[in-house]
PDB file of C-alpha atoms in Angstrom:
ATOM      1  CA  GLN A 362       0.000   0.000   0.000  1.00 88.00           C
ATOM      2  CA  GLY A 363       0.991   3.604  -0.469  1.00 89.00           C
ATOM      3  CA  ASP A 364       2.706   5.324   2.441  1.00 90.00           C
ATOM      4  CA  ASP A 365       0.738   8.565   1.947  1.00 89.00           C
ATOM      5  CA  THR A 366      -2.543   9.883   0.611  1.00 92.00           C
ATOM      6  CA  THR A 367      -3.940   9.035  -2.807  1.00 93.00           C
ATOM      7  CA  ASP A 368      -6.341  11.811  -3.766  1.00 88.00           C
ATOM      8  CA  TYR A 369      -7.930  11.295  -7.148  1.00 93.00           C
ATOM      9  CA  ALA A 370      -8.441   8.491  -9.661  1.00 95.00           C
ATOM     10  CA  ALA A 371      -9.601   8.288 -13.278  1.00 97.00           C
ATOM     11  CA  ILE A 372     -10.482   4.988 -14.954  1.00 97.00           C
ATOM     12  CA  SER A 373     -10.178   4.187 -18.659  1.00 97.00           C
ATOM     13  CA  ALA A 374     -13.381   3.457 -20.571  1.00 97.00           C
ATOM     14  CA  ASP A 375     -12.358  -0.168 -21.094  1.00 94.00           C
ATOM     15  CA  GLY A 376     -11.974  -0.558 -17.325  1.00 96.00           C
ATOM     16  CA  ARG A 377      -8.399  -1.808 -17.477  1.00 98.00           C
ATOM     17  CA  TYR A 378      -6.355   1.178 -16.345  1.00 98.00           C
ATOM     18  CA  VAL A 379      -6.655   3.575 -13.425  1.00 98.00           C
ATOM     19  CA  ALA A 380      -4.666   6.792 -13.261  1.00 98.00           C
ATOM     20  CA  ILE A 381      -4.127   7.997  -9.701  1.00 97.00           C
ATOM     21  CA  GLN A 382      -2.781  11.142  -8.083  1.00 96.00           C
ATOM     22  CA  THR A 383      -0.815  10.345  -4.952  1.00 95.00           C
ATOM     23  CA  ARG A 384       1.659  11.690  -2.426  1.00 94.00           C
ATOM     24  CA  ALA A 385       3.026   8.200  -1.719  1.00 92.00           C
ATOM     25  CA  ARG A 386       6.809   7.978  -1.947  1.00 92.00           C
ATOM     26  CA  ASN A 387       7.072   4.174  -2.045  1.00 92.00           C
ATOM     27  CA  PHE A 388       5.606   3.746  -5.544  1.00 92.00           C
ATOM     28  CA  PHE A 389       8.804   4.661  -7.365  1.00 92.00           C
ATOM     29  CA  ALA A 390      10.868   1.936  -9.011  1.00 91.00           C
ATOM     30  CA  ASP A 391      14.116   1.033  -7.251  1.00 89.00           C
ATOM     31  CA  GLU A 392      16.180   2.643 -10.001  1.00 90.00           C
ATOM     32  CA  ASP A 393      14.062   5.832  -9.952  1.00 91.00           C
ATOM     33  CA  ALA A 394      15.778   7.748  -7.168  1.00 90.00           C
ATOM     34  CA  ASP A 395      14.929  11.253  -5.939  1.00 90.00           C
ATOM     35  CA  PRO A 396      17.071  14.069  -7.361  1.00 90.00           C
ATOM     36  CA  PRO A 397      20.092  14.987  -5.182  1.00 92.00           C
ATOM     37  CA  GLY A 398      19.108  17.263  -2.301  1.00 92.00           C
ATOM     38  CA  ALA A 399      15.389  16.969  -3.001  1.00 92.00           C
ATOM     39  CA  PHE A 400      12.467  14.595  -2.612  1.00 92.00           C
ATOM     40  CA  ARG A 401       9.260  14.001  -4.577  1.00 92.00           C
ATOM     41  CA  ALA A 402       5.818  13.766  -3.057  1.00 92.00           C
ATOM     42  CA  GLY A 403       4.439  11.003  -5.245  1.00 93.00           C
ATOM     43  CA  GLY A 404       2.974  12.015  -8.587  1.00 96.00           C
ATOM     44  CA  ILE A 405       0.598  10.453 -11.083  1.00 98.00           C
ATOM     45  CA  PHE A 406       0.776   6.702 -11.674  1.00 97.00           C
ATOM     46  CA  ARG A 407      -1.167   4.292 -13.869  1.00 98.00           C
ATOM     47  CA  PHE A 408      -2.276   0.941 -12.467  1.00 97.00           C
ATOM     48  CA  ASP A 409      -3.039  -1.945 -14.822  1.00 98.00           C
ATOM     49  CA  LEU A 410      -5.849  -4.002 -13.312  1.00 97.00           C
ATOM     50  CA  GLN A 411      -5.110  -6.879 -15.680  1.00 97.00           C
ATOM     51  CA  THR A 412      -1.373  -7.304 -15.075  1.00 97.00           C
ATOM     52  CA  ARG A 413      -1.374  -5.695 -11.586  1.00 97.00           C
ATOM     53  CA  THR A 414       1.516  -3.426 -12.592  1.00 95.00           C
ATOM     54  CA  LEU A 415       2.077   0.190 -11.603  1.00 95.00           C
ATOM     55  CA  ARG A 416       3.834   2.692 -13.880  1.00 96.00           C
ATOM     56  CA  LYS A 417       4.772   6.290 -13.242  1.00 97.00           C
ATOM     57  CA  VAL A 418       3.138   8.854 -15.505  1.00 98.00           C
ATOM     58  CA  ALA A 419       4.872  11.957 -14.109  1.00 97.00           C
ATOM     59  CA  ASP A 420       6.567  13.078 -10.911  1.00 96.00           C
ATOM     60  CA  GLY A 421       4.768  14.844  -8.106  1.00 95.00           C
ATOM     61  CA  SER A 422       5.828  18.015  -6.327  1.00 94.00           C
ATOM     62  CA  LEU A 423       9.528  18.497  -5.629  1.00 93.00           C
ATOM     63  CA  PHE A 424      10.730  19.722  -2.229  1.00 93.00           C
ATOM     64  CA  ASP A 425      14.104  20.893  -0.936  1.00 93.00           C
ATOM     65  CA  GLU A 426      15.484  18.210   1.379  1.00 90.00           C
ATOM     66  CA  THR A 427      18.421  20.350   2.537  1.00 91.00           C
ATOM     67  CA  ASP A 428      16.165  22.952   4.176  1.00 88.00           C
ATOM     68  CA  PRO A 429      14.417  21.822   7.410  1.00 87.00           C
ATOM     69  CA  SER A 430      11.246  23.649   6.329  1.00 86.00           C
ATOM     70  CA  HIS A 431      11.254  21.691   3.022  1.00 89.00           C
ATOM     71  CA  PRO A 432      10.194  24.553   0.730  1.00 90.00           C
ATOM     72  CA  LEU A 433       8.421  23.709  -2.519  1.00 90.00           C
ATOM     73  CA  LEU A 434      10.730  23.775  -5.537  1.00 90.00           C
ATOM     74  CA  HIS A 435       7.975  23.183  -8.061  1.00 90.00           C
ATOM     75  CA  LEU A 436       4.447  21.823  -8.108  1.00 94.00           C
ATOM     76  CA  GLY A 437       4.212  18.392  -9.700  1.00 95.00           C
ATOM     77  CA  ALA A 438       1.672  16.401 -11.682  1.00 96.00           C
ATOM     78  CA  LEU A 439      -1.967  16.870 -10.680  1.00 95.00           C
ATOM     79  CA  LYS A 440      -5.515  16.004 -11.811  1.00 96.00           C
ATOM     80  CA  PRO A 441      -5.181  12.976 -14.099  1.00 97.00           C
ATOM     81  CA  SER A 442      -7.507  12.306 -17.002  1.00 98.00           C
ATOM     82  CA  ILE A 443      -7.105   9.126 -19.065  1.00 98.00           C
ATOM     83  CA  SER A 444      -8.063   8.121 -22.600  1.00 98.00           C
ATOM     84  CA  ALA A 445     -10.484   5.289 -23.321  1.00 97.00           C
ATOM     85  CA  ASP A 446      -7.759   2.693 -23.888  1.00 97.00           C
ATOM     86  CA  GLY A 447      -5.488   4.010 -21.128  1.00 97.00           C
ATOM     87  CA  ARG A 448      -2.654   4.980 -23.463  1.00 98.00           C
ATOM     88  CA  TYR A 449      -2.802   8.740 -22.892  1.00 98.00           C
ATOM     89  CA  VAL A 450      -2.933  10.589 -19.575  1.00 98.00           C
ATOM     90  CA  ALA A 451      -3.520  14.349 -19.348  1.00 98.00           C
ATOM     91  CA  PHE A 452      -2.455  16.367 -16.303  1.00 97.00           C
ATOM     92  CA  SER A 453      -1.078  19.726 -15.179  1.00 97.00           C
ATOM     93  CA  THR A 454       2.367  20.364 -13.711  1.00 96.00           C
ATOM     94  CA  ALA A 455       4.900  23.126 -13.129  1.00 94.00           C
ATOM     95  CA  GLN A 456       7.718  20.735 -14.036  1.00 94.00           C
ATOM     96  CA  PRO A 457       9.107  21.472 -17.523  1.00 94.00           C
ATOM     97  CA  LEU A 458       8.769  18.169 -19.366  1.00 96.00           C
ATOM     98  CA  VAL A 459       9.771  19.378 -22.839  1.00 96.00           C
ATOM     99  CA  PRO A 460      12.728  21.660 -23.670  1.00 94.00           C
ATOM    100  CA  ALA A 461      10.472  24.436 -25.013  1.00 93.00           C
ATOM    101  CA  ASP A 462       8.718  24.853 -21.652  1.00 94.00           C
ATOM    102  CA  SER A 463      10.927  27.449 -19.984  1.00 89.00           C
ATOM    103  CA  ASN A 464       8.401  29.188 -17.723  1.00 89.00           C
ATOM    104  CA  GLU A 465       7.737  28.466 -14.059  1.00 88.00           C
ATOM    105  CA  ASN A 466       3.977  28.317 -14.545  1.00 93.00           C
ATOM    106  CA  LEU A 467       1.623  25.379 -14.416  1.00 95.00           C
ATOM    107  CA  ASP A 468       1.168  23.911 -17.879  1.00 97.00           C
ATOM    108  CA  VAL A 469      -0.890  21.062 -19.295  1.00 98.00           C
ATOM    109  CA  TYR A 470       0.703  17.920 -20.722  1.00 98.00           C
ATOM    110  CA  VAL A 471      -0.267  14.540 -22.132  1.00 98.00           C
ATOM    111  CA  ARG A 472       1.878  11.465 -21.469  1.00 98.00           C
ATOM    112  CA  ASP A 473       1.956   8.693 -24.057  1.00 98.00           C
ATOM    113  CA  MET A 474       2.307   5.539 -21.953  1.00 98.00           C
ATOM    114  CA  SER A 475       3.351   3.459 -24.955  1.00 97.00           C
ATOM    115  CA  LEU A 476       6.703   5.273 -24.874  1.00 97.00           C
ATOM    116  CA  ALA A 477       9.483   5.312 -22.296  1.00 95.00           C
ATOM    117  CA  PRO A 478       9.489   8.581 -20.310  1.00 94.00           C
ATOM    118  CA  ASP A 479      12.771   9.697 -21.885  1.00 93.00           C
ATOM    119  CA  ALA A 480      11.720   8.839 -25.453  1.00 96.00           C
ATOM    120  CA  PRO A 481      10.947  11.612 -27.949  1.00 94.00           C
ATOM    121  CA  GLY A 482       7.223  12.328 -27.920  1.00 95.00           C
ATOM    122  CA  ALA A 483       6.563  10.760 -24.525  1.00 98.00           C
ATOM    123  CA  PHE A 484       5.289  14.123 -23.267  1.00 98.00           C
ATOM    124  CA  ASP A 485       3.214  16.530 -25.348  1.00 98.00           C
ATOM    125  CA  LEU A 486       2.788  20.133 -24.194  1.00 98.00           C
ATOM    126  CA  VAL A 487      -0.925  20.874 -24.531  1.00 98.00           C
ATOM    127  CA  SER A 488      -1.059  24.481 -23.294  1.00 98.00           C
ATOM    128  CA  ALA A 489       0.651  25.697 -26.465  1.00 97.00           C
ATOM    129  CA  ARG A 490      -0.092  28.428 -28.961  1.00 97.00           C
ATOM    130  CA  ASP A 491      -2.263  27.750 -31.964  1.00 98.00           C
ATOM    131  CA  GLY A 492      -0.559  26.292 -35.013  1.00 96.00           C
ATOM    132  CA  GLY A 493       2.545  24.844 -33.394  1.00 94.00           C
ATOM    133  CA  ASP A 494       4.211  23.716 -30.180  1.00 93.00           C
ATOM    134  CA  GLU A 495       5.316  27.095 -28.807  1.00 95.00           C
ATOM    135  CA  PRO A 496       4.351  27.202 -25.110  1.00 95.00           C
ATOM    136  CA  ALA A 497       1.908  29.755 -23.819  1.00 96.00           C
ATOM    137  CA  HIS A 498       3.206  32.898 -22.148  1.00 96.00           C
ATOM    138  CA  TYR A 499       1.508  34.096 -18.989  1.00 96.00           C
ATOM    139  CA  GLY A 500       1.183  37.395 -17.194  1.00 94.00           C
ATOM    140  CA  ALA A 501       2.679  38.046 -13.779  1.00 83.00           C
ATOM    141  CA  PRO A 502       0.352  36.810 -11.012  1.00 76.00           C
ATOM    142  CA  ALA A 503      -0.975  39.200  -8.390  1.00 74.00           C
ATOM    143  CA  PHE A 504       0.337  36.917  -5.642  1.00 78.00           C
ATOM    144  CA  PRO A 505       3.510  35.114  -6.776  1.00 77.00           C
ATOM    145  CA  LEU A 506       3.847  31.501  -5.649  1.00 79.00           C
ATOM    146  CA  PRO A 507       7.383  30.321  -6.385  1.00 78.00           C
ATOM    147  CA  GLY A 508       7.311  26.845  -7.854  1.00 81.00           C
ATOM    148  CA  SER A 509       3.598  26.902  -8.587  1.00 83.00           C
ATOM    149  CA  GLU A 510       2.832  30.064 -10.555  1.00 90.00           C
ATOM    150  CA  PRO A 511      -0.655  29.874 -12.087  1.00 93.00           C
ATOM    151  CA  GLY A 512      -0.830  29.189 -15.804  1.00 94.00           C
ATOM    152  CA  ALA A 513      -3.010  26.471 -17.338  1.00 96.00           C
ATOM    153  CA  ASP A 514      -4.911  23.696 -15.593  1.00 95.00           C
ATOM    154  CA  VAL A 515      -7.253  20.776 -16.289  1.00 96.00           C
ATOM    155  CA  SER A 516     -10.300  19.322 -14.577  1.00 94.00           C
ATOM    156  CA  ARG A 517      -9.508  15.867 -13.263  1.00 91.00           C
ATOM    157  CA  GLY A 518     -11.092  12.923 -15.007  1.00 91.00           C
ATOM    158  CA  VAL A 519     -12.748  14.828 -17.850  1.00 93.00           C
ATOM    159  CA  ALA A 520      -9.992  16.702 -19.668  1.00 96.00           C
ATOM    160  CA  ILE A 521      -9.005  14.300 -22.457  1.00 98.00           C
ATOM    161  CA  SER A 522     -11.111  12.863 -25.289  1.00 98.00           C
ATOM    162  CA  ALA A 523     -11.666   9.118 -25.604  1.00 97.00           C
ATOM    163  CA  ASP A 524      -9.097   8.804 -28.403  1.00 97.00           C
ATOM    164  CA  GLY A 525      -6.580  11.053 -26.642  1.00 97.00           C
ATOM    165  CA  GLY A 526      -6.472  13.469 -29.552  1.00 98.00           C
ATOM    166  CA  ARG A 527      -8.075  16.479 -27.851  1.00 98.00           C
ATOM    167  CA  VAL A 528      -7.682  18.060 -24.437  1.00 98.00           C
ATOM    168  CA  VAL A 529      -9.751  20.811 -22.860  1.00 98.00           C
ATOM    169  CA  PHE A 530      -8.015  23.131 -20.407  1.00 98.00           C
ATOM    170  CA  ARG A 531      -8.484  26.488 -18.724  1.00 97.00           C
ATOM    171  CA  THR A 532      -6.158  29.377 -17.962  1.00 96.00           C
ATOM    172  CA  GLU A 533      -5.619  30.726 -14.465  1.00 93.00           C
ATOM    173  CA  ALA A 534      -3.570  33.771 -15.521  1.00 93.00           C
ATOM    174  CA  PRO A 535      -3.559  36.221 -18.423  1.00 95.00           C
ATOM    175  CA  SER A 536      -2.027  34.569 -21.488  1.00 96.00           C
ATOM    176  CA  ASP A 537      -1.299  34.934 -25.191  1.00 97.00           C
ATOM    177  CA  LEU A 538      -3.511  31.982 -26.141  1.00 97.00           C
ATOM    178  CA  PRO A 539      -4.552  30.966 -28.659  1.00 97.00           C
ATOM    179  CA  ALA A 540      -2.359  33.211 -30.836  1.00 96.00           C
ATOM    180  CA  SER A 541      -2.356  36.741 -29.428  1.00 95.00           C
ATOM    181  CA  GLY A 542       0.496  39.149 -30.072  1.00 95.00           C
ATOM    182  CA  GLY A 543       0.809  39.842 -26.358  1.00 95.00           C
ATOM    183  CA  VAL A 544      -0.187  38.565 -22.947  1.00 96.00           C
ATOM    184  CA  ASP A 545      -3.549  40.308 -23.136  1.00 95.00           C
ATOM    185  CA  VAL A 546      -6.106  37.477 -23.062  1.00 95.00           C
ATOM    186  CA  PRO A 547      -7.821  37.530 -19.651  1.00 94.00           C
ATOM    187  CA  ALA A 548      -7.507  34.634 -17.233  1.00 93.00           C
ATOM    188  CA  GLY A 549     -10.376  32.203 -16.844  1.00 94.00           C
ATOM    189  CA  GLN A 550     -10.685  31.128 -20.486  1.00 96.00           C
ATOM    190  CA  VAL A 551     -11.348  27.606 -21.764  1.00 97.00           C
ATOM    191  CA  PHE A 552      -9.472  26.156 -24.737  1.00 98.00           C
ATOM    192  CA  VAL A 553      -9.402  22.917 -26.713  1.00 98.00           C
ATOM    193  CA  ARG A 554      -6.090  21.602 -28.003  1.00 98.00           C
ATOM    194  CA  ASP A 555      -6.117  19.281 -31.016  1.00 98.00           C
ATOM    195  CA  ARG A 556      -2.912  17.295 -30.560  1.00 97.00           C
ATOM    196  CA  VAL A 557      -2.916  15.969 -34.119  1.00 96.00           C
ATOM    197  CA  ALA A 558      -3.507  19.264 -35.922  1.00 97.00           C
ATOM    198  CA  ASN A 559      -1.540  21.321 -33.340  1.00 96.00           C
ATOM    199  CA  THR A 560      -4.417  23.779 -33.050  1.00 98.00           C
ATOM    200  CA  THR A 561      -5.574  25.599 -29.929  1.00 98.00           C
ATOM    201  CA  THR A 562      -9.125  26.928 -30.061  1.00 97.00           C
ATOM    202  CA  LEU A 563     -10.803  29.402 -27.713  1.00 97.00           C
ATOM    203  CA  VAL A 564     -14.076  27.952 -26.412  1.00 95.00           C
ATOM    204  CA  THR A 565     -15.218  30.817 -24.185  1.00 94.00           C
ATOM    205  CA  ALA A 566     -15.897  33.121 -27.138  1.00 83.00           C
ATOM    206  CA  GLN A 567     -18.920  35.330 -27.691  1.00 78.00           C
ATOM    207  CA  ARG A 568     -20.843  34.491 -30.839  1.00 77.00           C
ATOM    208  CA  ASP A 569     -21.269  37.304 -33.327  1.00 77.00           C
ATOM    209  CA  SER A 570     -24.543  37.957 -35.152  1.00 76.00           C
ATOM    210  CA  GLY A 571     -23.546  35.505 -37.917  1.00 69.00           C
TER     211      GLY A 571
END
């Protein structure tokens, strides 16, 4: 059993896989050690009910082990949502999982569980600008939270489409999504990312007379 709390779960439509969000630190493989001077509070894992195997999707929050107060270094994977066949898992995290993600904000990703975590394409940045894979840019928050600056987020369990091709997410800070010339789009918007076409579409738009 886990040595800490497991908060949320999302089950695949075929009933085989369950994605869980946990703070347990005893789920990591023996060769998957904590980074030097830090420790991880769990993360998101996928359990296979058929083979009874557990695989890590993405790391949880990272804390400084050298400081007695254990300050947060960055917020980890949260709010899993899983595709119908269990191959794709959507989540939000402040950990940069692709080289292009250079901000300290929360961003939305999809993990392809058919690939090793260090393989090209294992992680897909979902909170990206329309027409490509450039990450979103966010405005400065009113109340800075080092390691967990607001950016983009998902709703657990319902973010990803059955085939894993589309993800719905919302912004928690001003941004330049879907393709603005500046960080002038207000916070609180909802977007859909088509992972095949690399398009990001604003959902919370007012219809014109046509």
